[in-house]
Amino acid sequence: MKRMLKAVALALLVLFATSAAFAAPSAKTAPVTLLLLGNKPTNGRIEAALAEINKLLGPRIGAELKVQYIEWADWQNQYQLALASGDSNIDLVITATDWLFAREIARKGGFYPLTPDLIKANAPKTWAEVSPAHWDLCTENGKIWFIPEDQYSQYTNHGVYWRLDWGKQGGVSTVKNFADLEKYFDAVKKNHPEAFPWDVSGKESSFGQILYGYLQSSIPAQTILGCSTGNHGIFWYNTKDPYTVVSPFMDGKELLDAVQTFDRWAKKGFWREDVLNYQGQTREEMYDGLSGADQHHTQTYVTQTRPQMDKRQPGSELQFYYFGMENKNVNKDLMTHGAMAVNAASKNVPLALKVYELLRNDKQIYMLFNYGIEGVDYVMKSGNVLDRPAGWDVTKQSLDSNFWGGRMDAFEPLNAQHWADKNKLYAELNAFAKEYPLEKFAFNNTKVAAEMAAIGDVCSTYMPAFAYGKTGDPVKAVNDFRAALKKAGYDKVKAEIQAQLTAFKTATKK
Amino acid sequence: MKPLPGTNRGFFKELSHSRTLILMCLPAILFFIVFCYIPMPGAYIAFTDFKYNQGIFGSRFVGFENFRFLIISGKLWQLTRNTILYNVAFIVLGNILQIFVAILLNEVRLKWFKKIAQSVMFLPYFISAVLVGFLSFSILNYDYGFIPNLFKALGAEAPKFYSNPRVWPLIIVLVNLWQTTGYGSIVYFAAIMGIDPTIYEAAEIDGAHAIQRIWYIILPSLKNTVAVLILFSIGGILKGNFGLFYNVVGNGNPILQPTTDIIETFVYRALMNQFNFSSSAAAGLYQSVVGFAIVMTANWIVKRIEPEYALF
């Protein structure tokens, strides 16, 4: 027994000694943790890339980059919790004003207030390449709250992906509006009993993007960002007069049109009867030929769904009908659709900015972090074309560094894995897509927070049912919804937004 | 009541005398301190305009402002009603069924059958609510579900469970009973086993048949156990079985909410949809305060009727 104890003690001693020896080099470097969104990959590729990056970061600025993922399950809430918890281990935070609540979190004190001097001292290249107008978009109360990803072009406007081969079987060769989409779904329903025209899942349906798409395609108006009630943005601006609050959810006949359309689609069986409870993976089903459609944005189409479908359903020629195609009502991405903030609780603010500077502006580190190790994760071909090594499988070997807060067009290679004709689609969108006119407008909800919470509850009760034809009588449902909105304080909130928007207009015109 | 041994000794003597008992209680005591008492001051968040960098106690005090949305949303009554009615159904039906099963088990003479029956009924308790959700979806969903397919095969119109809020109270209560009956009956079964066998012998000599034995001996002996178990359950009457409701009903289906929304699912949804920690905490606090009032009232009533059965 004594001998065994001795052996255990010796083993522990050796363990401590070796771990101390291994830990020694990192004593000179300080960790900087980047909070990302995405499912943590388990294939070891991100760790391999980080090891290479840290070989460069250590000697140059004495930092060691780490990443922490907010997984997609309940991400909205987990993201806010991570910042609310005051965890000082998080330094850099991927954020966005349109989908990651950057302005709200800044106001709630989740981000570290940056100053021009602090940025100039630690991230001089970044400071120089972002224009004063773009810095202004990130400024509130005299402080800079995040750094915009403003040197990267992409489109994240939503729409529906559909298969040209299945469409042609029913005589549908273009989808340019919701009527065409209905014809396409009819064709799939008729010719492909093995598949649902759109096997949409409850996760997707809980938001009801298709309902927003219908309205966007019907009227010249768009959502005002930053004054959403929970997940739902029911206050819109007219694209001809951005300073007037309108709401197709309260006024006009378009909402009823939409609800009646989706009610008809549900009755035709375009999706499951129990769509609101179904938890399947729509995109995977589309790849397997079990769903005739999927819903997401342009960037996903050109980088993922189109190339994947070409591989897995050859000849499918997946198409993209984007919302607003028929009435040319599409907005360009915001300058702050991607951004980087520093966590308020960070203890390494200057170092975090130094790390960001290199992630964004050092080509070698940029490529390592976004694409991995050359020869293993990617290969370069002539003409600055990035390709993957033979046998590389996106579903197994993907790096998933999801650096959505500082990508640079200047460093981005052409990508052999993307849809070859993506520039045609970009050109089409560039021809008419508008800038979002209220990017700087930051709504302060203090006076109407309770009403907005109540409206949010009304929305999450009605919207999914509207979007998937689950309301019963559409006329009654729309009337009930509008009455419930009024009861929850719709008029008060609208008046408050209008007052702040008018004040914003006056301030902007000065 | 007989005084417990050592009640008139000093505190430390008592401590050393009961050290084994206290040691055995320690995990439970620690559990409650760490997960119930230490976080309790955090409920203050419900009264603040919570700012991430100022923390719960540094944020501005706003009084009952965060509770206002509960009232404006007009759901308070529906939520409280649903939560209480479901729990009453769970408690009443659950206990009746558990006692019934315990008595049946007691009457079974075949040992191997008794063991197998017990295990089979016990099993559902250990199935995670997530799996129960999947199971019920595959039984109930209209397109491929077992029951609707049965209807379709018979040429009848298949029921649309997920579009009909009225059937859900029945489904949820059934699922709950299926999950808890086996487990709950163990306690009653143990209580029955504890009944003095001489009473049975005396009854047998007096010529009592099985029904009379159950009615006059077993049921009265279970009175104490029933009272304690019911009091315990009443304590949680405002606490819904979140896992069950969230997984079986589904979070994304608002059609079923009128009959299935309980306080906990509402709090969860409010948090998920609003990311507002303060107003979610306000709803949680409402639940706790009303629950506390119900326990105190129930205990007070029991004390008036039969002081020995009261919890405290």
Tab-separated table of N, CA and C in Angstrom, chain A residues 10-64:
chain	number	residue	atom	x	y	z
A	10	LEU	N	4.705	10.216	-6.776
A	10	LEU	CA	5.766	10.455	-7.751
A	10	LEU	C	5.159	10.828	-9.114
A	11	ALA	N	4.130	10.051	-9.478
A	11	ALA	CA	3.471	10.301	-10.771
A	11	ALA	C	2.895	11.713	-10.799
A	12	LEU	N	2.261	12.125	-9.686
A	12	LEU	CA	1.670	13.465	-9.613
A	12	LEU	C	2.744	14.534	-9.764
A	13	LEU	N	3.890	14.286	-9.074
A	13	LEU	CA	4.996	15.233	-9.105
A	13	LEU	C	5.491	15.427	-10.542
A	14	VAL	N	5.653	14.298	-11.236
A	14	VAL	CA	6.128	14.346	-12.627
A	14	VAL	C	5.126	15.112	-13.490
A	15	LEU	N	3.856	14.838	-13.245
A	15	LEU	CA	2.797	15.478	-14.014
A	15	LEU	C	2.847	17.001	-13.837
A	16	PHE	N	2.961	17.439	-12.568
A	16	PHE	CA	3.015	18.881	-12.296
A	16	PHE	C	4.224	19.510	-12.969
A	17	ALA	N	5.362	18.799	-12.827
A	17	ALA	CA	6.602	19.343	-13.356
A	17	ALA	C	6.505	19.522	-14.866
A	18	THR	N	5.990	18.481	-15.548
A	18	THR	CA	5.929	18.574	-17.010
A	18	THR	C	4.913	19.609	-17.454
A	19	SER	N	3.789	19.660	-16.758
A	19	SER	CA	2.777	20.634	-17.202
A	19	SER	C	3.311	22.039	-16.975
A	20	ALA	N	4.075	22.237	-15.897
A	20	ALA	CA	4.658	23.550	-15.643
A	20	ALA	C	5.645	23.887	-16.762
A	21	ALA	N	6.408	22.863	-17.163
A	21	ALA	CA	7.396	23.090	-18.210
A	21	ALA	C	6.714	23.458	-19.526
A	22	PHE	N	5.597	22.764	-19.821
A	22	PHE	CA	4.881	23.061	-21.058
A	22	PHE	C	4.201	24.416	-21.007
A	23	ALA	N	3.744	24.759	-19.804
A	23	ALA	CA	3.023	26.015	-19.676
A	23	ALA	C	3.969	27.203	-19.746
A	24	ALA	N	5.247	26.952	-19.477
A	24	ALA	CA	6.193	28.048	-19.346
A	24	ALA	C	6.214	29.030	-20.517
A	25	PRO	N	6.279	28.554	-21.807
A	25	PRO	CA	6.401	29.523	-22.881
A	25	PRO	C	5.218	30.484	-22.954
A	26	SER	N	3.997	29.981	-22.628
A	26	SER	CA	2.833	30.842	-22.766
A	26	SER	C	2.796	31.918	-21.686
A	27	ALA	N	3.695	31.782	-20.699
A	27	ALA	CA	3.720	32.798	-19.657
A	27	ALA	C	4.056	34.162	-20.251
A	28	LYS	N	4.784	34.158	-21.368
A	28	LYS	CA	5.180	35.436	-21.978
A	28	LYS	C	4.043	36.021	-22.808
A	29	THR	N	3.080	35.178	-23.176
A	29	THR	CA	1.988	35.682	-24.000
A	29	THR	C	0.714	35.754	-23.170
A	30	ALA	N	-0.126	36.724	-23.536
A	30	ALA	CA	-1.409	36.842	-22.841
A	30	ALA	C	-2.501	36.326	-23.776
A	31	PRO	N	-3.461	35.577	-23.242
A	31	PRO	CA	-4.516	35.067	-24.120
A	31	PRO	C	-5.508	36.164	-24.520
A	32	VAL	N	-5.940	36.102	-25.772
A	32	VAL	CA	-7.006	36.985	-26.250
A	32	VAL	C	-8.074	36.065	-26.838
A	33	THR	N	-9.286	36.108	-26.268
A	33	THR	CA	-10.327	35.189	-26.714
A	33	THR	C	-11.343	35.912	-27.589
A	34	LEU	N	-11.622	35.299	-28.721
A	34	LEU	CA	-12.585	35.864	-29.670
A	34	LEU	C	-13.892	35.067	-29.575
A	35	LEU	N	-14.981	35.771	-29.347
A	35	LEU	CA	-16.288	35.121	-29.274
A	35	LEU	C	-16.898	35.071	-30.670
A	36	LEU	N	-17.160	33.844	-31.132
A	36	LEU	CA	-17.675	33.630	-32.482
A	36	LEU	C	-19.060	33.026	-32.434
A	37	LEU	N	-19.771	33.104	-33.562
A	37	LEU	CA	-21.021	32.368	-33.652
A	37	LEU	C	-20.840	31.179	-34.562
A	38	GLY	N	-21.360	30.044	-34.159
A	38	GLY	CA	-21.253	28.859	-34.999
A	38	GLY	C	-21.079	27.631	-34.132
A	39	ASN	N	-21.295	26.487	-34.742
A	39	ASN	CA	-21.105	25.250	-33.995
A	39	ASN	C	-19.627	24.919	-33.942
A	40	LYS	N	-19.152	24.646	-32.746
A	40	LYS	CA	-17.721	24.382	-32.559
A	40	LYS	C	-17.328	23.149	-33.365
A	41	PRO	N	-16.395	23.307	-34.306
A	41	PRO	CA	-16.004	22.132	-35.085
A	41	PRO	C	-15.204	21.149	-34.228
A	42	THR	N	-15.308	19.886	-34.581
A	42	THR	CA	-14.604	18.874	-33.780
A	42	THR	C	-13.539	18.177	-34.609
A	43	ASN	N	-13.243	18.748	-35.795
A	43	ASN	CA	-12.285	18.055	-36.660
A	43	ASN	C	-10.837	18.478	-36.427
A	44	GLY	N	-10.624	19.395	-35.456
A	44	GLY	CA	-9.255	19.787	-35.124
A	44	GLY	C	-8.636	20.806	-36.064
A	45	ARG	N	-9.354	21.216	-37.127
A	45	ARG	CA	-8.736	22.130	-38.098
A	45	ARG	C	-8.557	23.535	-37.532
A	46	ILE	N	-9.537	24.002	-36.759
A	46	ILE	CA	-9.412	25.362	-36.212
A	46	ILE	C	-8.246	25.410	-35.213
A	47	GLU	N	-8.068	24.326	-34.452
A	47	GLU	CA	-6.963	24.278	-33.489
A	47	GLU	C	-5.626	24.319	-34.227
A	48	ALA	N	-5.567	23.578	-35.356
A	48	ALA	CA	-4.327	23.565	-36.134
A	48	ALA	C	-4.022	24.961	-36.675
A	49	ALA	N	-5.057	25.638	-37.173
A	49	ALA	CA	-4.856	26.983	-37.712
A	49	ALA	C	-4.428	27.940	-36.599
A	50	LEU	N	-5.077	27.818	-35.422
A	50	LEU	CA	-4.744	28.704	-34.302
A	50	LEU	C	-3.292	28.497	-33.859
A	51	ALA	N	-2.840	27.243	-33.865
A	51	ALA	CA	-1.457	26.965	-33.459
A	51	ALA	C	-0.486	27.709	-34.373
A	52	GLU	N	-0.792	27.707	-35.687
A	52	GLU	CA	0.073	28.424	-36.636
A	52	GLU	C	-0.008	29.932	-36.405
A	53	ILE	N	-1.240	30.413	-36.187
A	53	ILE	CA	-1.410	31.859	-35.964
A	53	ILE	C	-0.648	32.294	-34.720
A	54	ASN	N	-0.728	31.470	-33.670
A	54	ASN	CA	-0.092	31.859	-32.413
A	54	ASN	C	1.433	31.836	-32.501
A	55	LYS	N	1.957	31.040	-33.430
A	55	LYS	CA	3.401	31.090	-33.656
A	55	LYS	C	3.806	32.471	-34.160
A	56	LEU	N	2.895	33.122	-34.863
A	56	LEU	CA	3.183	34.463	-35.379
A	56	LEU	C	2.839	35.554	-34.364
A	57	LEU	N	1.690	35.360	-33.695
A	57	LEU	CA	1.224	36.401	-32.769
A	57	LEU	C	2.143	36.519	-31.557
A	58	GLY	N	2.616	35.380	-31.045
A	58	GLY	CA	3.437	35.375	-29.829
A	58	GLY	C	4.631	36.313	-29.951
A	59	PRO	N	5.527	36.055	-30.894
A	59	PRO	CA	6.698	36.921	-31.008
A	59	PRO	C	6.352	38.357	-31.395
A	60	ARG	N	5.292	38.535	-32.198
A	60	ARG	CA	5.041	39.894	-32.700
A	60	ARG	C	4.374	40.795	-31.680
A	61	ILE	N	3.339	40.291	-30.992
A	61	ILE	CA	2.651	41.184	-30.050
A	61	ILE	C	2.441	40.536	-28.679
A	62	GLY	N	2.969	39.335	-28.495
A	62	GLY	CA	2.855	38.705	-27.179
A	62	GLY	C	1.440	38.259	-26.860
A	63	ALA	N	0.694	37.865	-27.895
A	63	ALA	CA	-0.683	37.426	-27.651
A	63	ALA	C	-0.876	35.979	-28.094
A	64	GLU	N	-1.846	35.335	-27.484
A	64	GLU	CA	-2.217	33.994	-27.904
A	64	GLU	C	-3.718	34.007	-28.198
